[in-house]
Amino acid sequence: MILLFLADGFEETEALVPVDLLRRTKSEIKMVGVGKKQVTGSHGISVMTDITTEELAPYSDSTEMVILPGGMPGTLNLEASKEVKKAVLNAFQKGSFIAAICAAPSILGHWGLLKNHTAVCYPGYEKDLGCKIGSQSVVCSGQFITAKGAGVALDFSFQLIEALCGSKKALDIKKSIQCR
């Protein structure tokens, strides 16, 4: 199970591109609304989530990956959620993948999870990571996958697919959407 958390003010591209491409792999992914089913992104696009944070309990034990999209104030709203923190810490303890893009890697830094890792984020948030800063647009370090922002949402998504399903599946999905 993959859990992608959405809070009001999320960056739409950083959330919906991963959901779309991961669903093409037939992976089971749930969009989780923080506190409610309908969540509105930072550019006014509303999304109906699959479940809310209050309905999360049955899925937490089978979590293979947690995904945190950025955006403002979405990142702040994710970080303020006790349920999001519980899910991320559970994934961390289990060794599951934790992925964050744009400003969202700062959440992982604030919670002290990126120590001894390399990560990237939206420019200006590096001070919040508490780790070595990578030079690529998307960085994998142990169980963490981080990316710089909306402009690399496709590359981020392909890296998520590769981590979960292998490089052949990532290449197949790239070809299916005529991407490089």
mmCIF file of C-alpha atoms in Angstrom:
data_model
loop_
_atom_site.group_PDB
_atom_site.id
_atom_site.type_symbol
_atom_site.label_atom_id
_atom_site.label_comp_id
_atom_site.label_asym_id
_atom_site.label_seq_id
_atom_site.Cartn_x
_atom_site.Cartn_y
_atom_site.Cartn_z
ATOM 1 C CA MET A 1 0.000 0.000 0.000
ATOM 2 C CA ILE A 2 1.176 3.493 -0.902
ATOM 3 C CA LEU A 3 -0.146 6.459 1.061
ATOM 4 C CA LEU A 4 -0.020 9.929 -0.485
ATOM 5 C CA PHE A 5 -1.083 12.649 1.927
ATOM 6 C CA LEU A 6 -2.961 15.746 0.776
ATOM 7 C CA ALA A 7 -3.541 18.809 2.919
ATOM 8 C CA ASP A 8 -5.080 22.088 1.841
ATOM 9 C CA GLY A 9 -2.509 24.082 -0.114
ATOM 10 C CA PHE A 10 -0.716 21.071 -1.669
ATOM 11 C CA GLU A 11 1.090 21.515 -5.002
ATOM 12 C CA GLU A 12 -1.193 19.784 -7.496
ATOM 13 C CA THR A 13 1.463 18.594 -9.953
ATOM 14 C CA GLU A 14 3.613 17.095 -7.197
ATOM 15 C CA ALA A 15 0.652 15.066 -5.950
ATOM 16 C CA LEU A 16 -1.311 14.087 -9.018
ATOM 17 C CA VAL A 17 1.557 13.060 -11.325
ATOM 18 C CA PRO A 18 2.804 10.420 -8.844
ATOM 19 C CA VAL A 19 -0.746 9.153 -8.246
ATOM 20 C CA ASP A 20 -1.434 8.881 -11.980
ATOM 21 C CA LEU A 21 1.814 7.103 -12.840
ATOM 22 C CA LEU A 22 1.781 4.760 -9.840
ATOM 23 C CA ARG A 23 -1.787 3.732 -10.647
ATOM 24 C CA ARG A 24 -0.607 2.838 -14.169
ATOM 25 C CA THR A 25 1.672 0.234 -12.536
ATOM 26 C CA LYS A 26 -1.391 -1.284 -10.822
ATOM 27 C CA SER A 27 0.151 -0.347 -7.461
ATOM 28 C CA GLU A 28 -2.369 0.199 -4.696
ATOM 29 C CA ILE A 29 -2.187 3.868 -3.741
ATOM 30 C CA LYS A 30 -4.523 5.786 -1.481
ATOM 31 C CA MET A 31 -4.809 9.560 -1.521
ATOM 32 C CA VAL A 32 -5.278 10.489 2.136
ATOM 33 C CA GLY A 33 -6.974 13.789 2.949
ATOM 34 C CA VAL A 34 -5.764 15.455 6.113
ATOM 35 C CA GLY A 35 -8.925 15.839 8.161
ATOM 36 C CA LYS A 36 -11.343 15.733 5.235
ATOM 37 C CA LYS A 37 -12.166 14.052 1.930
ATOM 38 C CA GLN A 38 -12.076 17.094 -0.357
ATOM 39 C CA VAL A 39 -8.783 18.945 -0.318
ATOM 40 C CA THR A 40 -7.911 22.057 -2.316
ATOM 41 C CA GLY A 41 -4.470 22.615 -3.800
ATOM 42 C CA SER A 42 -2.424 25.789 -3.829
ATOM 43 C CA HIS A 43 -3.758 26.660 -7.297
ATOM 44 C CA GLY A 44 -7.426 26.139 -6.489
ATOM 45 C CA ILE A 45 -7.829 22.596 -7.818
ATOM 46 C CA SER A 46 -9.972 20.485 -5.485
ATOM 47 C CA VAL A 47 -9.391 16.750 -5.199
ATOM 48 C CA MET A 48 -11.621 14.123 -3.639
ATOM 49 C CA THR A 49 -9.351 11.783 -1.677
ATOM 50 C CA ASP A 50 -9.815 8.054 -1.234
ATOM 51 C CA ILE A 51 -9.763 8.202 2.566
ATOM 52 C CA THR A 52 -9.134 10.707 5.347
ATOM 53 C CA THR A 53 -6.495 10.594 8.051
ATOM 54 C CA GLU A 54 -9.227 9.430 10.430
ATOM 55 C CA GLU A 55 -9.758 6.321 8.230
ATOM 56 C CA LEU A 56 -6.051 5.497 8.000
ATOM 57 C CA ALA A 57 -5.598 2.796 10.660
ATOM 58 C CA PRO A 58 -6.386 -0.315 8.533
ATOM 59 C CA TYR A 59 -3.748 0.680 5.958
ATOM 60 C CA SER A 60 -0.818 1.640 8.181
ATOM 61 C CA ASP A 61 0.569 -1.873 8.728
ATOM 62 C CA SER A 62 0.835 -2.632 5.000
ATOM 63 C CA THR A 63 2.465 0.633 3.972
ATOM 64 C CA GLU A 64 5.293 0.229 1.429
ATOM 65 C CA MET A 65 5.679 3.955 0.795
ATOM 66 C CA VAL A 66 4.519 7.297 2.144
ATOM 67 C CA ILE A 67 4.523 10.294 -0.228
ATOM 68 C CA LEU A 68 4.441 13.932 0.851
ATOM 69 C CA PRO A 69 3.856 16.522 -1.892
ATOM 70 C CA GLY A 70 4.975 20.084 -1.257
ATOM 71 C CA GLY A 71 3.249 23.362 -1.851
ATOM 72 C CA MET A 72 2.286 26.116 0.522
ATOM 73 C CA PRO A 73 0.611 26.084 2.882
ATOM 74 C CA GLY A 74 0.202 22.345 2.175
ATOM 75 C CA THR A 75 3.621 21.471 3.578
ATOM 76 C CA LEU A 76 2.880 23.306 6.825
ATOM 77 C CA ASN A 77 -0.514 21.606 7.058
ATOM 78 C CA LEU A 78 1.051 18.157 6.560
ATOM 79 C CA GLU A 79 3.657 18.832 9.225
ATOM 80 C CA ALA A 80 0.980 19.977 11.696
ATOM 81 C CA SER A 81 -0.969 16.705 11.333
ATOM 82 C CA LYS A 82 -0.409 14.157 14.108
ATOM 83 C CA GLU A 83 -1.759 11.424 11.823
ATOM 84 C CA VAL A 84 0.740 12.251 9.061
ATOM 85 C CA LYS A 85 3.593 12.234 11.564
ATOM 86 C CA LYS A 86 2.445 8.882 12.970
ATOM 87 C CA ALA A 87 2.268 7.355 9.458
ATOM 88 C CA VAL A 88 5.700 8.707 8.472
ATOM 89 C CA LEU A 89 7.340 7.513 11.706
ATOM 90 C CA ASN A 90 5.688 4.109 11.298
ATOM 91 C CA ALA A 91 7.074 3.850 7.736
ATOM 92 C CA PHE A 92 10.481 4.987 8.979
ATOM 93 C CA GLN A 93 10.583 2.343 11.714
ATOM 94 C CA LYS A 94 9.461 -0.386 9.294
ATOM 95 C CA GLY A 95 12.081 0.631 6.702
ATOM 96 C CA SER A 96 9.415 1.532 4.127
ATOM 97 C CA PHE A 97 10.103 4.176 1.503
ATOM 98 C CA ILE A 98 9.404 7.797 2.403
ATOM 99 C CA ALA A 99 9.187 10.229 -0.501
ATOM 100 C CA ALA A 100 8.895 14.017 -0.363
ATOM 101 C CA ILE A 101 9.104 16.736 -2.984
ATOM 102 C CA CYS A 102 9.533 20.526 -3.023
ATOM 103 C CA ALA A 103 9.177 21.997 0.494
ATOM 104 C CA ALA A 104 7.959 18.687 1.993
ATOM 105 C CA PRO A 105 11.463 17.250 2.624
ATOM 106 C CA SER A 106 11.738 20.000 5.268
ATOM 107 C CA ILE A 107 9.156 18.058 7.301
ATOM 108 C CA LEU A 108 11.461 15.049 7.369
ATOM 109 C CA GLY A 109 14.341 17.293 8.382
ATOM 110 C CA HIS A 110 12.358 18.903 11.194
ATOM 111 C CA TRP A 111 11.516 15.453 12.524
ATOM 112 C CA GLY A 112 15.210 14.455 12.442
ATOM 113 C CA LEU A 113 14.741 11.628 9.944
ATOM 114 C CA LEU A 114 17.265 12.727 7.302
ATOM 115 C CA LYS A 115 20.359 12.615 9.518
ATOM 116 C CA ASN A 116 23.169 10.689 7.769
ATOM 117 C CA HIS A 117 21.322 10.928 4.446
ATOM 118 C CA THR A 118 21.470 13.073 1.317
ATOM 119 C CA ALA A 119 18.371 14.933 0.170
ATOM 120 C CA VAL A 120 17.126 17.792 -2.013
ATOM 121 C CA CYS A 121 14.245 20.226 -1.755
ATOM 122 C CA TYR A 122 12.839 23.424 -3.175
ATOM 123 C CA PRO A 123 15.575 26.092 -3.124
ATOM 124 C CA GLY A 124 15.602 27.935 0.182
ATOM 125 C CA TYR A 125 14.557 24.982 2.346
ATOM 126 C CA GLU A 126 17.993 23.326 2.484
ATOM 127 C CA LYS A 127 18.648 24.691 6.000
ATOM 128 C CA ASP A 128 15.655 22.684 7.240
ATOM 129 C CA LEU A 129 16.869 19.285 6.021
ATOM 130 C CA GLY A 130 19.620 18.616 8.558
ATOM 131 C CA CYS A 131 21.589 16.491 6.120
ATOM 132 C CA LYS A 132 23.928 16.574 3.133
ATOM 133 C CA ILE A 133 22.356 18.381 0.162
ATOM 134 C CA GLY A 134 22.415 16.497 -3.138
ATOM 135 C CA SER A 135 23.135 17.980 -6.544
ATOM 136 C CA GLN A 136 20.568 16.095 -8.662
ATOM 137 C CA SER A 137 16.903 16.975 -9.093
ATOM 138 C CA VAL A 138 15.806 13.690 -7.492
ATOM 139 C CA VAL A 139 17.865 11.941 -4.814
ATOM 140 C CA CYS A 140 17.545 8.450 -3.336
ATOM 141 C CA SER A 141 19.263 7.912 -0.005
ATOM 142 C CA GLY A 142 18.406 4.735 1.860
ATOM 143 C CA GLN A 143 14.648 4.632 2.289
ATOM 144 C CA PHE A 144 14.242 8.316 1.346
ATOM 145 C CA ILE A 145 13.407 9.715 -2.093
ATOM 146 C CA THR A 146 13.397 13.508 -2.337
ATOM 147 C CA ALA A 147 12.977 15.936 -5.217
ATOM 148 C CA LYS A 148 13.327 19.652 -5.854
ATOM 149 C CA GLY A 149 9.859 20.631 -7.047
ATOM 150 C CA ALA A 150 6.997 20.563 -9.527
ATOM 151 C CA GLY A 151 9.329 20.803 -12.530
ATOM 152 C CA VAL A 152 10.694 17.338 -11.793
ATOM 153 C CA ALA A 153 7.397 15.655 -10.835
ATOM 154 C CA LEU A 154 7.741 13.144 -13.710
ATOM 155 C CA ASP A 155 11.318 12.215 -12.772
ATOM 156 C CA PHE A 156 10.276 11.944 -9.111
ATOM 157 C CA SER A 157 7.402 9.656 -10.077
ATOM 158 C CA PHE A 158 9.602 7.424 -12.214
ATOM 159 C CA GLN A 159 11.998 7.091 -9.283
ATOM 160 C CA LEU A 160 9.113 6.065 -7.039
ATOM 161 C CA ILE A 161 8.082 3.437 -9.593
ATOM 162 C CA GLU A 162 11.654 2.170 -9.879
ATOM 163 C CA ALA A 163 11.946 1.868 -6.095
ATOM 164 C CA LEU A 164 8.700 -0.087 -5.786
ATOM 165 C CA CYS A 165 8.437 -1.968 -9.084
ATOM 166 C CA GLY A 166 11.914 -2.025 -10.625
ATOM 167 C CA SER A 167 13.649 -0.170 -13.429
ATOM 168 C CA LYS A 168 11.951 -2.157 -16.211
ATOM 169 C CA LYS A 169 8.492 -1.097 -15.021
ATOM 170 C CA ALA A 170 9.650 2.533 -14.736
ATOM 171 C CA LEU A 171 10.950 2.381 -18.317
ATOM 172 C CA ASP A 172 7.722 0.747 -19.534
ATOM 173 C CA ILE A 173 5.657 3.547 -17.978
ATOM 174 C CA LYS A 174 7.973 6.181 -19.502
ATOM 175 C CA LYS A 175 7.490 4.626 -22.915
ATOM 176 C CA SER A 176 3.738 4.346 -22.458
ATOM 177 C CA ILE A 177 3.434 8.106 -22.022
ATOM 178 C CA GLN A 178 6.030 8.868 -24.693
ATOM 179 C CA CYS A 179 8.528 10.285 -22.234
ATOM 180 C CA ARG A 180 12.181 10.000 -23.336
#
